[in-house]
Short mmCIF file of C-alpha atoms and ligand atoms in Angstrom, two decimals:
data_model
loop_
_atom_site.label_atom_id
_atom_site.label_comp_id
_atom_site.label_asym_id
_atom_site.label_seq_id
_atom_site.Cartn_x
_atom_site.Cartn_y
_atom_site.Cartn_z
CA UNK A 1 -3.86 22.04 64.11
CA UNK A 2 -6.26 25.28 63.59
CA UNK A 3 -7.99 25.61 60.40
CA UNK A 4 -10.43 27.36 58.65
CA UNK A 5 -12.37 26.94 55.03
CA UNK A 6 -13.09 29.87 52.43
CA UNK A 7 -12.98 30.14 48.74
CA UNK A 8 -10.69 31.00 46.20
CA UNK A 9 -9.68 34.51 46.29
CA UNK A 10 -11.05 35.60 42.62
CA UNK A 11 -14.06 34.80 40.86
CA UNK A 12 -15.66 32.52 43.25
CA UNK A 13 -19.20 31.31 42.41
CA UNK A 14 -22.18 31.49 45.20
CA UNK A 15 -22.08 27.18 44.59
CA UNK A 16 -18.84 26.88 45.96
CA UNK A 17 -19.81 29.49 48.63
CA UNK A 18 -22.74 27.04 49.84
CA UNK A 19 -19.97 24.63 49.32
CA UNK A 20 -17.57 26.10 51.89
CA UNK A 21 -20.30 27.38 54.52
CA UNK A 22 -21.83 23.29 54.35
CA UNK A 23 -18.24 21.91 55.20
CA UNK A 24 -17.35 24.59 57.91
CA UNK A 25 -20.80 23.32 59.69
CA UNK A 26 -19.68 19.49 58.62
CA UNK A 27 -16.26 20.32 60.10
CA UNK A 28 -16.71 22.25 63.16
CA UNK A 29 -13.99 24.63 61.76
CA UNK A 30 -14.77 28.62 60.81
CA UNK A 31 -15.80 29.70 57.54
CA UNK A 32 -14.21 32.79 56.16
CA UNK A 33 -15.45 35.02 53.81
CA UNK A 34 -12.27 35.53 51.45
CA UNK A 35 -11.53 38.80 49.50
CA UNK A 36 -8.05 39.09 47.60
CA UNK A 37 -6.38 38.29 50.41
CA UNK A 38 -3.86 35.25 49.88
CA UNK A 39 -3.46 32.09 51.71
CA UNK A 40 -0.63 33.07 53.50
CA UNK A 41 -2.63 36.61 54.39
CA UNK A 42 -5.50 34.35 55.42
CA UNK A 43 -3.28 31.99 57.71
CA UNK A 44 -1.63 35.04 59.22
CA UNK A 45 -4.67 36.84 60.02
CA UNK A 46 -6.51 33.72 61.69
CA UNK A 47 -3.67 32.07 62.67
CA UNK A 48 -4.56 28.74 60.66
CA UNK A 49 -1.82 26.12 59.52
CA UNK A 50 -4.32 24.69 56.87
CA UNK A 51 -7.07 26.17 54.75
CA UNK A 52 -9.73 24.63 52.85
CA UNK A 53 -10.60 25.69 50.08
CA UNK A 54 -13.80 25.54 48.05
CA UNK A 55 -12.85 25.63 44.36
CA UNK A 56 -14.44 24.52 41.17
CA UNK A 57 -16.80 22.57 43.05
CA UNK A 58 -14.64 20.30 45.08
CA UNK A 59 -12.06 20.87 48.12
CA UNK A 60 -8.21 21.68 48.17
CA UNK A 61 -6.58 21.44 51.41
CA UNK A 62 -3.87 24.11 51.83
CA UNK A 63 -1.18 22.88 53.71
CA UNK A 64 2.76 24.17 54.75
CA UNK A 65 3.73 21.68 52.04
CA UNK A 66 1.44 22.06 49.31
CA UNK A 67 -1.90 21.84 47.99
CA UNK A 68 -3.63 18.59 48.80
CA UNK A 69 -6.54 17.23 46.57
CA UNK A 70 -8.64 14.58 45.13
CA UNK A 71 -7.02 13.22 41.10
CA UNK A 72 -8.65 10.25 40.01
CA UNK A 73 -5.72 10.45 37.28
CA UNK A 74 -3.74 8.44 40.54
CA UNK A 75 -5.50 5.79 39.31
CA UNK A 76 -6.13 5.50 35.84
CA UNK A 77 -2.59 3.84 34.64
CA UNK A 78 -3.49 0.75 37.27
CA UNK A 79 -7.28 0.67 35.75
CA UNK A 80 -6.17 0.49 32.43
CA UNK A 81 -3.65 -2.35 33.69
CA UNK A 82 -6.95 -3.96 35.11
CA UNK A 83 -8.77 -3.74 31.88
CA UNK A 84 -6.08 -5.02 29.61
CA UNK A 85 -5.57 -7.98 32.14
CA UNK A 86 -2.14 -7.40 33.13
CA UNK A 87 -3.23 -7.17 36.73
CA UNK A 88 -2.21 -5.08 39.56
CA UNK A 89 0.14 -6.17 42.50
CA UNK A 90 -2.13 -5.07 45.26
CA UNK A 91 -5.39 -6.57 43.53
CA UNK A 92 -3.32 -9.87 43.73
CA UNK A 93 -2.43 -9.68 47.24
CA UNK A 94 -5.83 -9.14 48.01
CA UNK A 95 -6.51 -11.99 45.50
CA UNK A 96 -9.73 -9.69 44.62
CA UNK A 97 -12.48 -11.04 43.05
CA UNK A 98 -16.14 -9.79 42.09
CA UNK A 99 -18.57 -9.31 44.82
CA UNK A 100 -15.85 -9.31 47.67
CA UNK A 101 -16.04 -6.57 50.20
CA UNK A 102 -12.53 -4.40 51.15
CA UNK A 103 -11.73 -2.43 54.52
CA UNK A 104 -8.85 0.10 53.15
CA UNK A 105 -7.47 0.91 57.11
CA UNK A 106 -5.75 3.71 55.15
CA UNK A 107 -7.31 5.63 52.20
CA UNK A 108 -4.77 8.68 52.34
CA UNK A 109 -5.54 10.11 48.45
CA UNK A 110 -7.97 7.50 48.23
CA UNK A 111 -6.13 5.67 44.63
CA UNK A 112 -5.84 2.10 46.11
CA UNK A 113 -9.68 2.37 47.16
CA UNK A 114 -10.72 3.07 43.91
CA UNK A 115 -8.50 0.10 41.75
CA UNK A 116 -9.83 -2.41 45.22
CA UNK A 117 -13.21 -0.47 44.29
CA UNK A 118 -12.82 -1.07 40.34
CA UNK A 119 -11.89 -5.46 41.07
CA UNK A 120 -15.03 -5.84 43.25
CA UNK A 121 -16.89 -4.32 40.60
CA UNK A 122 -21.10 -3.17 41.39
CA UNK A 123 -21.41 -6.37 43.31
CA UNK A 124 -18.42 -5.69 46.14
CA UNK A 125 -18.09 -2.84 49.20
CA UNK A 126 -15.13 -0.65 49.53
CA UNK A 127 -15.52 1.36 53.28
CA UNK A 128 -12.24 3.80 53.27
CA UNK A 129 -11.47 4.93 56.71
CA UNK A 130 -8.75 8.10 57.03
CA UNK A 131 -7.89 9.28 60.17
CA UNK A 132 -7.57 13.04 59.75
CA UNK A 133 -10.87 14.76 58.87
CA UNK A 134 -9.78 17.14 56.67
CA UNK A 135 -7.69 14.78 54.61
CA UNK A 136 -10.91 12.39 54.46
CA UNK A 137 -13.47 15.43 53.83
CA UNK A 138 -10.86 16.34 50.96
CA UNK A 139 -10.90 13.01 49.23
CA UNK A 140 -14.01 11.72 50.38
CA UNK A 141 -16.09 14.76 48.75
CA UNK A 142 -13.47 13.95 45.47
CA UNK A 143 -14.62 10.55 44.98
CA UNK A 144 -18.52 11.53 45.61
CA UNK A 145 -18.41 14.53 43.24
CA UNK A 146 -15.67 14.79 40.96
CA UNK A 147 -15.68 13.09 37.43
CA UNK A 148 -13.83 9.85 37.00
CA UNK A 149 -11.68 9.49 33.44
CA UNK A 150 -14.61 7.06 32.48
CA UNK A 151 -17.88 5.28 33.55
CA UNK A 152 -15.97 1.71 34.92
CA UNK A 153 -13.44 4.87 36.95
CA UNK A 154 -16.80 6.98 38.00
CA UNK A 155 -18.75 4.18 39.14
CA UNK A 156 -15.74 3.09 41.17
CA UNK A 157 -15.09 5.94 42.81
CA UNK A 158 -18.95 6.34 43.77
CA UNK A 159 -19.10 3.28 45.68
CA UNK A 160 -16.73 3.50 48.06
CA UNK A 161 -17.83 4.74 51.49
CA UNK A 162 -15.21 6.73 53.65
CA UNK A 163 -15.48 7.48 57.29
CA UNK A 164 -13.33 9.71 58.88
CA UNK A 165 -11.78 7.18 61.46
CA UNK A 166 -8.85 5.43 63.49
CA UNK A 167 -8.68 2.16 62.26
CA UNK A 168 -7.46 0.37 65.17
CA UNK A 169 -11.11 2.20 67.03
CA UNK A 170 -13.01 1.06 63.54
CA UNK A 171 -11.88 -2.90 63.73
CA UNK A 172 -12.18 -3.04 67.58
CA UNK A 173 -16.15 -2.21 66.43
CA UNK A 174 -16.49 -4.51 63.95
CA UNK A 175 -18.14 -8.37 64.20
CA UNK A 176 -16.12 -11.51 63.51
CA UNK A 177 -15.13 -11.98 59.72
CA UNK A 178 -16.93 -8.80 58.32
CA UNK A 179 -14.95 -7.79 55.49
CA UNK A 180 -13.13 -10.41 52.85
CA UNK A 181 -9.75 -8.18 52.90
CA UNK A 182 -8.67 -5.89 55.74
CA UNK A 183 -5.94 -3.55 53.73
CA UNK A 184 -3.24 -1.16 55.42
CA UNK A 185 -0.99 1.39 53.82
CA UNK A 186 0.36 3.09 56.63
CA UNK A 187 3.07 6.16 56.20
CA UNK A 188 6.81 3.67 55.32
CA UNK A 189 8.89 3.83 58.00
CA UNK A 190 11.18 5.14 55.45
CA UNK A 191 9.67 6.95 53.04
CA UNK A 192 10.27 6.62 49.06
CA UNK A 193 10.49 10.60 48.29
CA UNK A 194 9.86 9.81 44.99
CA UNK A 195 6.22 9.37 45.58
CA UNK A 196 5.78 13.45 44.95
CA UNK A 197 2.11 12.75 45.26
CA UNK A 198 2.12 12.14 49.12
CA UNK A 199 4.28 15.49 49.54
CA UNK A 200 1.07 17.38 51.21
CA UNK A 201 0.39 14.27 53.09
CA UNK A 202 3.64 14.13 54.98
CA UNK A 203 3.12 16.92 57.32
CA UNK A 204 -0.23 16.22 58.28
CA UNK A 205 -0.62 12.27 58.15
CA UNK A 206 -0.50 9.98 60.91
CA UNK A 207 2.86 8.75 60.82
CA UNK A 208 2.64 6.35 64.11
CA UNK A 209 3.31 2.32 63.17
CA UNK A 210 0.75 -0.37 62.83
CA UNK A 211 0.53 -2.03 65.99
CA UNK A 212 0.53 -5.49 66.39
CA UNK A 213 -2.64 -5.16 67.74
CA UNK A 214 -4.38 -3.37 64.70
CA UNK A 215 -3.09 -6.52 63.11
CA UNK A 216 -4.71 -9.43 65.35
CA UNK A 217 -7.80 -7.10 65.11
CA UNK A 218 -7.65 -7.58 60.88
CA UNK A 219 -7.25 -11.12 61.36
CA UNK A 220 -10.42 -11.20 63.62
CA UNK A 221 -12.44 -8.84 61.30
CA UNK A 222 -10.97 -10.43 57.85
CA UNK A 223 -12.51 -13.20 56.19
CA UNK A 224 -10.00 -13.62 53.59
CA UNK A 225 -6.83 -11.94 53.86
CA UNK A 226 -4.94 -9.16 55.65
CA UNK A 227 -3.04 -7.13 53.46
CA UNK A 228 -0.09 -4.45 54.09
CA UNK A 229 1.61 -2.49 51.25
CA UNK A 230 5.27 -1.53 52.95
CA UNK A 231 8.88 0.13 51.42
CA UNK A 232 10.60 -3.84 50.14
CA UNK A 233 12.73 -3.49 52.32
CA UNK A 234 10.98 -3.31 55.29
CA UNK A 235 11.52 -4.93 58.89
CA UNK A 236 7.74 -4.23 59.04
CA UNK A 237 6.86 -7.53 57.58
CA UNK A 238 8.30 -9.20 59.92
CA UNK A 239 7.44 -7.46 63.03
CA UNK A 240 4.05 -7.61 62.49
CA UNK A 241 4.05 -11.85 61.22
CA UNK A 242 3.55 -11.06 57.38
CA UNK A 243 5.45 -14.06 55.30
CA UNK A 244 4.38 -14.09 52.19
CA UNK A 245 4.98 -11.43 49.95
CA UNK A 246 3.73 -10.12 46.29
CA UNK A 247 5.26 -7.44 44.13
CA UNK A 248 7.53 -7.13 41.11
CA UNK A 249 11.07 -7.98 41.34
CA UNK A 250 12.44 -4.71 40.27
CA UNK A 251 9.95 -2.79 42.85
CA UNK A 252 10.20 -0.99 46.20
CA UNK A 253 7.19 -1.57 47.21
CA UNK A 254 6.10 -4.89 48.69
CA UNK A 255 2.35 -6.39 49.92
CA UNK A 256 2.74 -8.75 52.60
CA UNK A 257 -0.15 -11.20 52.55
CA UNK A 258 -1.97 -13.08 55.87
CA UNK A 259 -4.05 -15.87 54.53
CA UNK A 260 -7.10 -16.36 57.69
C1 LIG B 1 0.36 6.27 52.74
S1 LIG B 1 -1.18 7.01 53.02
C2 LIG B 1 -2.26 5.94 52.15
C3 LIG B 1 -2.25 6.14 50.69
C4 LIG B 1 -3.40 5.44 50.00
N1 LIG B 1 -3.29 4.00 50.05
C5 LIG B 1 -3.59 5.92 48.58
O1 LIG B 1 -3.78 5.08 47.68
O2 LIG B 1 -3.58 7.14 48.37
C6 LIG B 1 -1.57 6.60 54.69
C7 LIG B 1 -2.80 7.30 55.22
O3 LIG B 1 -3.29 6.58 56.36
C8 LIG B 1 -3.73 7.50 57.32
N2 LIG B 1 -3.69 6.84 58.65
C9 LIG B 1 -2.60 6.59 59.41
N3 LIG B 1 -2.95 6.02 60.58
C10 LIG B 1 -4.31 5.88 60.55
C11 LIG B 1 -5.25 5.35 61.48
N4 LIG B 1 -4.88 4.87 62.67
N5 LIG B 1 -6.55 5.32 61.10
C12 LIG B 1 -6.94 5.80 59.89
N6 LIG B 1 -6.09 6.35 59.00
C13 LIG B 1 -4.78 6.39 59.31
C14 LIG B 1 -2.74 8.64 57.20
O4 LIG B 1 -3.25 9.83 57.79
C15 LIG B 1 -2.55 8.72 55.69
O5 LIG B 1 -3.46 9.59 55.10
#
């Protein structure tokens, strides 16, 4: 896919200027000086299918299906959950505790790295690996720079450490029991449309399956559990040897569990 970074067309500061011209570098992808011309006049003329764009400080991905960018609001509701100890499904899968460190295979809009991030509190490791770089530059530079809804959200989101990365390339590197949970939240095989969130993530994620290999790698790598969040319905599961299973009755969304 070709793509380019600018600002936003009107009233763009000389910060997010810097901003734009650091990423392009970062990126290996042009930098364009914008006018008034509008992202579809800017995708014509360079013949781009995305656009990044440097506004208000942070990045916006501009994609065929919408704008793509960093909310820690994706996360609050589950945080507050946290706080009031009434738990979170995924946190119990992991069976999370302080100090324990998470690989998230998967960070996408980066929300279930920052509630893993949030139960391993100051003392635990989040690395979030995302496969396509603009996706991870996009969220990455969110959770670095953008404010979270409070100091436990901020502090969260500051700690994790993404890496623009395959996963199944990132475990293969990895020692023998380096990470308590290995997590994966791959693209469903059939997707819940609901989940309006992911919209700009559709037509640019990696869609492809976990492999059964990705999984024996987890096992290796994971010191605790191996963890993947699927539609409840799923053949998934069993395809790639998850049994047990966590999530609320009423839910379509499952975690299947591997206990190492
Ligand atoms: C469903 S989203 C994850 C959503 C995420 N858990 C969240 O809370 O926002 C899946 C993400 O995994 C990424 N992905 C798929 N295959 C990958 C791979 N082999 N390595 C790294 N990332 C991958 C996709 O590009 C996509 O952004």
């Amino acid at each position: 896919m070709t793509a380019a970074i600018s600002t936003t067309g009107r009233r763009f500061s000389p910060e997010n200027v810097r901003l734009a011209k650091v990423m392009a570098q970062e990126l290996g992808i042009p930098y364009i000086a914008r006018n008034r011309e509008s992202i579809e006049e800017l995708r014509e003329q360079h013949g781009c299918s995305l656009i990044l764009v440097a506004k208000r400080g942070l990045l916006v991905l501009d994609t065929p299906d919408g704008e793509l960018f960093f909310h820690p609001n994706m996360a609050h509701l589950r945080l507050k959950n946290l706080r009031l100890g009434e738990g979170d499904h995924m946190v119990t899968a992991m069976d999370l505790r302080a100090g324990m460190s998470v690989l998230d295979c998967t960070m996408g809009l980066g929300a279930d790295a920052i509630v893993a991030s949030y139960a391993v509190g100051s003392g635990g490791k989040v690395t979030a690996l995302e496969i396509h770089p603009f996706v991870a530059a996009v969220i990455g530079y969110g959770l670095g720079h953008s404010l979270g809804d409070n100091y436990d959200m901020h502090e969260a989101m500051r700690r994790i450490r993404v890496l623009s990365a395959d996963y199944l390339d990132f475990l293969c590197s990895q020692p023998d029991r380096s990470f308590d949970v290995v997590y994966f939240d791959p693209m469903f095989r059939h997707p819940l449309m609901e989940s309006a969130n992911l919209n700009p993530l559709r037509g640019i994620a990696d869609h492809r399956p976990v492999s059964p290999e990705a999984i024996a790698e987890a096992r290796r790598v994971a010191r605790h559990r191996v963890v993947l969040k699927e539609n409840s319905r799923s053949m998934e599961f069993e395809r790639l040897g998850f049994t047990e299973m966590v999530g609320g009755k009423y839910s379509r969304i499952r975690y299947g569990v591997i206990k190492v």
